[in-house]
mmCIF file of C-alpha atoms in Angstrom:
data_model
loop_
_atom_site.group_PDB
_atom_site.id
_atom_site.type_symbol
_atom_site.label_atom_id
_atom_site.label_comp_id
_atom_site.label_asym_id
_atom_site.label_seq_id
_atom_site.Cartn_x
_atom_site.Cartn_y
_atom_site.Cartn_z
ATOM 1 C CA UNK A 16 0.000 0.000 0.000
ATOM 2 C CA UNK A 17 1.029 3.613 -0.501
ATOM 3 C CA UNK A 18 2.653 5.269 2.550
ATOM 4 C CA UNK A 19 -0.408 7.347 3.442
ATOM 5 C CA UNK A 20 -2.636 4.255 3.185
ATOM 6 C CA UNK A 21 -0.246 2.392 5.495
ATOM 7 C CA UNK A 22 -0.388 5.284 7.963
ATOM 8 C CA UNK A 23 -4.189 5.256 7.836
ATOM 9 C CA UNK A 24 -4.237 1.500 8.406
ATOM 10 C CA UNK A 25 -1.930 1.924 11.399
ATOM 11 C CA UNK A 26 -4.318 4.487 12.872
ATOM 12 C CA UNK A 27 -7.342 2.237 12.258
ATOM 13 C CA UNK A 28 -5.580 -0.698 13.909
ATOM 14 C CA UNK A 29 -4.831 1.426 16.965
ATOM 15 C CA UNK A 30 -8.412 2.685 17.112
ATOM 16 C CA UNK A 31 -9.716 -0.889 17.038
ATOM 17 C CA UNK A 32 -7.184 -2.153 19.592
ATOM 18 C CA UNK A 33 -8.729 -0.459 22.619
ATOM 19 C CA UNK A 34 -10.454 -3.037 24.855
ATOM 20 C CA UNK A 35 -9.758 -5.714 22.219
ATOM 21 C CA UNK A 36 -7.532 -8.795 22.240
ATOM 22 C CA UNK A 37 -4.705 -8.737 19.687
ATOM 23 C CA UNK A 38 -5.997 -11.760 17.771
ATOM 24 C CA UNK A 39 -9.486 -10.202 17.457
ATOM 25 C CA UNK A 40 -7.948 -6.937 16.246
ATOM 26 C CA UNK A 41 -5.772 -8.816 13.727
ATOM 27 C CA UNK A 42 -8.803 -10.662 12.321
ATOM 28 C CA UNK A 43 -10.788 -7.419 12.013
ATOM 29 C CA UNK A 44 -7.884 -5.676 10.281
ATOM 30 C CA UNK A 45 -7.534 -8.612 7.874
ATOM 31 C CA UNK A 46 -11.224 -8.352 6.940
ATOM 32 C CA UNK A 47 -10.958 -4.567 6.541
ATOM 33 C CA UNK A 48 -7.897 -4.869 4.302
ATOM 34 C CA UNK A 49 -9.616 -7.508 2.174
ATOM 35 C CA UNK A 50 -12.459 -4.989 1.770
ATOM 36 C CA UNK A 51 -9.937 -2.302 0.745
ATOM 37 C CA UNK A 52 -8.878 -0.312 3.788
ATOM 38 C CA UNK A 53 -8.477 3.229 2.499
ATOM 39 C CA UNK A 54 -10.145 6.439 3.632
ATOM 40 C CA UNK A 55 -12.386 6.522 0.541
ATOM 41 C CA UNK A 56 -13.376 2.849 0.759
ATOM 42 C CA UNK A 57 -14.183 3.153 4.435
ATOM 43 C CA UNK A 58 -16.351 6.205 3.757
ATOM 44 C CA UNK A 59 -18.156 4.302 0.990
ATOM 45 C CA UNK A 60 -18.813 1.292 3.236
ATOM 46 C CA UNK A 61 -22.214 1.458 4.937
ATOM 47 C CA UNK A 62 -22.280 1.295 8.737
ATOM 48 C CA UNK A 63 -23.860 -2.159 8.861
ATOM 49 C CA UNK A 64 -21.184 -3.678 6.620
ATOM 50 C CA UNK A 65 -18.414 -1.882 8.514
ATOM 51 C CA UNK A 66 -19.829 -3.224 11.774
ATOM 52 C CA UNK A 67 -19.761 -6.772 10.398
ATOM 53 C CA UNK A 68 -16.174 -6.306 9.264
ATOM 54 C CA UNK A 69 -14.897 -5.166 12.670
ATOM 55 C CA UNK A 70 -17.123 -7.243 14.966
ATOM 56 C CA UNK A 71 -16.325 -8.515 17.661
ATOM 57 C CA UNK A 72 -13.818 -5.775 18.581
ATOM 58 C CA UNK A 73 -14.654 -4.084 21.868
ATOM 59 C CA UNK A 74 -17.247 -1.297 21.570
ATOM 60 C CA UNK A 75 -17.559 -2.022 17.842
ATOM 61 C CA UNK A 76 -20.713 0.067 17.390
ATOM 62 C CA UNK A 77 -19.004 3.168 18.774
ATOM 63 C CA UNK A 78 -15.878 2.424 16.757
ATOM 64 C CA UNK A 79 -17.918 2.313 13.530
ATOM 65 C CA UNK A 80 -18.976 5.911 14.256
ATOM 66 C CA UNK A 81 -15.427 6.972 15.183
ATOM 67 C CA UNK A 82 -13.944 5.375 12.055
ATOM 68 C CA UNK A 83 -16.484 7.102 9.801
ATOM 69 C CA UNK A 84 -16.051 10.528 11.440
ATOM 70 C CA UNK A 85 -12.260 10.199 11.476
ATOM 71 C CA UNK A 86 -12.178 9.134 7.825
ATOM 72 C CA UNK A 87 -14.272 12.145 6.824
ATOM 73 C CA UNK A 88 -11.935 14.494 8.710
ATOM 74 C CA UNK A 89 -8.891 12.862 7.091
ATOM 75 C CA UNK A 90 -10.411 13.240 3.622
ATOM 76 C CA UNK A 91 -11.465 16.849 4.099
ATOM 77 C CA UNK A 92 -8.515 18.161 6.087
ATOM 78 C CA UNK A 93 -5.509 15.894 5.427
ATOM 79 C CA UNK A 94 -5.889 14.665 1.835
ATOM 80 C CA UNK A 95 -6.647 11.123 3.089
ATOM 81 C CA UNK A 96 -3.479 11.030 5.200
ATOM 82 C CA UNK A 97 -3.219 11.230 8.991
ATOM 83 C CA UNK A 98 -2.022 14.224 11.047
ATOM 84 C CA UNK A 99 1.724 14.564 11.609
ATOM 85 C CA UNK A 100 1.566 15.499 15.301
ATOM 86 C CA UNK A 101 0.107 14.250 18.569
ATOM 87 C CA UNK A 102 -2.042 17.310 19.177
ATOM 88 C CA UNK A 103 -3.951 16.931 15.892
ATOM 89 C CA UNK A 104 -4.155 13.134 16.193
ATOM 90 C CA UNK A 105 -5.798 13.539 19.622
ATOM 91 C CA UNK A 106 -8.495 15.735 18.048
ATOM 92 C CA UNK A 107 -9.702 12.773 15.970
ATOM 93 C CA UNK A 108 -12.727 10.897 17.368
ATOM 94 C CA UNK A 109 -11.660 7.919 19.467
ATOM 95 C CA UNK A 110 -7.938 8.785 19.505
ATOM 96 C CA UNK A 111 -6.228 9.467 22.821
ATOM 97 C CA UNK A 112 -2.617 10.179 23.802
ATOM 98 C CA UNK A 113 -1.534 6.522 23.938
ATOM 99 C CA UNK A 114 -2.749 5.900 20.394
ATOM 100 C CA UNK A 115 -1.340 9.199 19.158
ATOM 101 C CA UNK A 116 2.171 8.559 20.493
ATOM 102 C CA UNK A 117 2.209 4.995 19.157
ATOM 103 C CA UNK A 118 0.897 6.265 15.818
ATOM 104 C CA UNK A 119 3.676 8.859 15.633
ATOM 105 C CA UNK A 120 6.226 6.140 16.460
ATOM 106 C CA UNK A 121 4.911 3.524 14.032
ATOM 107 C CA UNK A 122 3.187 5.420 11.214
ATOM 108 C CA UNK A 123 5.490 8.440 11.028
ATOM 109 C CA UNK A 124 8.595 6.765 12.540
ATOM 110 C CA UNK A 125 8.998 9.779 14.836
ATOM 111 C CA UNK A 126 9.605 9.145 18.544
ATOM 112 C CA UNK A 127 7.609 12.063 19.945
ATOM 113 C CA UNK A 128 6.591 10.337 23.175
ATOM 114 C CA UNK A 129 5.897 7.009 24.842
ATOM 115 C CA UNK A 130 2.571 5.267 24.308
ATOM 116 C CA UNK A 131 1.523 4.281 27.816
ATOM 117 C CA UNK A 132 -1.203 1.672 28.036
ATOM 118 C CA UNK A 133 -2.349 -0.324 31.053
ATOM 119 C CA UNK A 134 0.610 -2.736 30.793
ATOM 120 C CA UNK A 135 3.295 -0.033 30.578
ATOM 121 C CA UNK A 136 1.641 1.873 33.427
ATOM 122 C CA UNK A 137 1.382 -1.203 35.680
ATOM 123 C CA UNK A 138 4.811 -2.694 34.984
ATOM 124 C CA UNK A 139 6.831 0.512 35.252
ATOM 125 C CA UNK A 140 5.153 1.208 38.593
ATOM 126 C CA UNK A 141 5.851 -2.348 39.813
ATOM 127 C CA UNK A 142 9.502 -1.983 38.830
ATOM 128 C CA UNK A 143 9.660 1.480 40.481
ATOM 129 C CA UNK A 144 10.829 3.028 37.210
ATOM 130 C CA UNK A 145 8.450 5.952 37.650
ATOM 131 C CA UNK A 146 7.356 8.179 40.481
ATOM 132 C CA UNK A 147 4.501 10.583 40.788
ATOM 133 C CA UNK A 148 3.994 13.489 43.147
ATOM 134 C CA UNK A 149 5.452 12.918 46.616
ATOM 135 C CA UNK A 150 7.700 10.091 45.323
ATOM 136 C CA UNK A 151 4.855 7.595 45.136
ATOM 137 C CA UNK A 152 3.655 5.568 42.166
ATOM 138 C CA UNK A 153 2.236 7.421 39.208
ATOM 139 C CA UNK A 154 -1.558 7.502 39.274
ATOM 140 C CA UNK A 155 -2.323 7.995 35.573
ATOM 141 C CA UNK A 156 -0.828 6.873 32.255
ATOM 142 C CA UNK A 157 -0.026 10.526 31.508
ATOM 143 C CA UNK A 158 2.015 10.834 34.735
ATOM 144 C CA UNK A 159 3.757 7.583 33.815
ATOM 145 C CA UNK A 160 4.560 8.876 30.323
ATOM 146 C CA UNK A 161 6.081 12.093 31.665
ATOM 147 C CA UNK A 162 8.094 10.272 34.313
ATOM 148 C CA UNK A 163 9.464 7.708 31.832
ATOM 149 C CA UNK A 164 10.314 10.372 29.274
ATOM 150 C CA UNK A 165 12.271 12.307 31.922
ATOM 151 C CA UNK A 166 14.951 9.610 32.086
ATOM 152 C CA UNK A 167 14.496 6.989 29.339
ATOM 153 C CA UNK A 168 16.640 7.740 26.256
ATOM 154 C CA UNK A 169 14.592 8.815 23.224
ATOM 155 C CA UNK A 170 16.128 5.903 21.300
ATOM 156 C CA UNK A 171 14.096 3.538 23.546
ATOM 157 C CA UNK A 172 10.755 5.368 23.339
ATOM 158 C CA UNK A 173 9.544 3.426 20.303
ATOM 159 C CA UNK A 174 10.261 -0.037 21.688
ATOM 160 C CA UNK A 175 9.239 0.201 25.348
ATOM 161 C CA UNK A 176 5.531 -0.195 24.583
ATOM 162 C CA UNK A 177 6.105 -3.244 22.357
ATOM 163 C CA UNK A 178 8.340 -4.897 24.942
ATOM 164 C CA UNK A 179 6.150 -4.301 27.961
ATOM 165 C CA UNK A 180 2.784 -5.106 26.378
ATOM 166 C CA UNK A 181 3.737 -8.693 25.539
ATOM 167 C CA UNK A 182 5.507 -9.061 28.872
ATOM 168 C CA UNK A 183 2.412 -7.744 30.658
ATOM 169 C CA UNK A 184 0.072 -10.066 28.798
ATOM 170 C CA UNK A 185 2.142 -13.193 29.431
ATOM 171 C CA UNK A 186 4.216 -12.797 32.600
ATOM 172 C CA UNK A 187 3.705 -9.558 34.557
ATOM 173 C CA UNK A 188 -0.071 -9.843 34.546
ATOM 174 C CA UNK A 189 -2.338 -7.543 36.557
ATOM 175 C CA UNK A 190 -3.605 -10.410 38.709
ATOM 176 C CA UNK A 191 -1.439 -13.402 39.603
ATOM 177 C CA UNK A 192 1.779 -12.298 37.907
ATOM 178 C CA UNK A 193 4.070 -15.216 37.061
ATOM 179 C CA UNK A 194 6.963 -13.989 39.176
ATOM 180 C CA UNK A 195 8.431 -17.496 39.445
ATOM 181 C CA UNK A 196 8.837 -17.568 35.623
ATOM 182 C CA UNK A 197 10.092 -14.005 35.295
ATOM 183 C CA UNK A 198 13.729 -13.408 34.405
ATOM 184 C CA UNK A 199 13.502 -10.017 36.157
ATOM 185 C CA UNK A 200 12.301 -11.342 39.526
ATOM 186 C CA UNK A 201 15.575 -10.546 41.324
ATOM 187 C CA UNK A 202 15.392 -6.920 40.132
ATOM 188 C CA UNK A 203 11.687 -6.437 40.768
ATOM 189 C CA UNK A 204 10.276 -5.437 44.173
ATOM 190 C CA UNK A 205 7.164 -7.566 43.505
ATOM 191 C CA UNK A 206 9.244 -10.537 42.326
ATOM 192 C CA UNK A 207 11.548 -10.341 45.337
ATOM 193 C CA UNK A 208 8.572 -10.188 47.690
ATOM 194 C CA UNK A 209 7.010 -13.258 46.054
ATOM 195 C CA UNK A 210 10.209 -15.288 46.677
ATOM 196 C CA UNK A 211 9.932 -14.638 50.408
ATOM 197 C CA UNK A 212 6.479 -16.272 50.599
#
């Protein structure tokens, strides 16, 4: 696909990923691409068909509306491309800071910030890599992003999300983390505490 189509597809994938398992998102993206995933094709696809293509992604009915509204904005304002900065990306329906930073990293190959999702937020707090006000854990993903960016080299901003998401899904889970299988257990305050038990 042309570069701007690839960037659009990256944005769509991120928009669908919220509250959706990776394999469900992958299947939806495959169906969308088979249907011709461009701004114009998405705009020409009726809502019912679009819903069938993306179902069962989380909140699929809302995402149909977001995809249509976003596509119209991209056609009218960006010549079917996506914005080149976080501020404008965040103005698109259904796009928040996490998606915008990841989109800048992946679609534009520009490390403008760290995409902090639930896994990055949880794991960096468990490892004590971040601190919020009064030297405690960060309370929000935005606090986590700012804290990480204050010390993590820019060269690592693009990969930290990828690394920690898989790690958080498989090992450092929100409930019942697999500390006994974790290679970082001797460095991690949670892992060390689990060895004592």
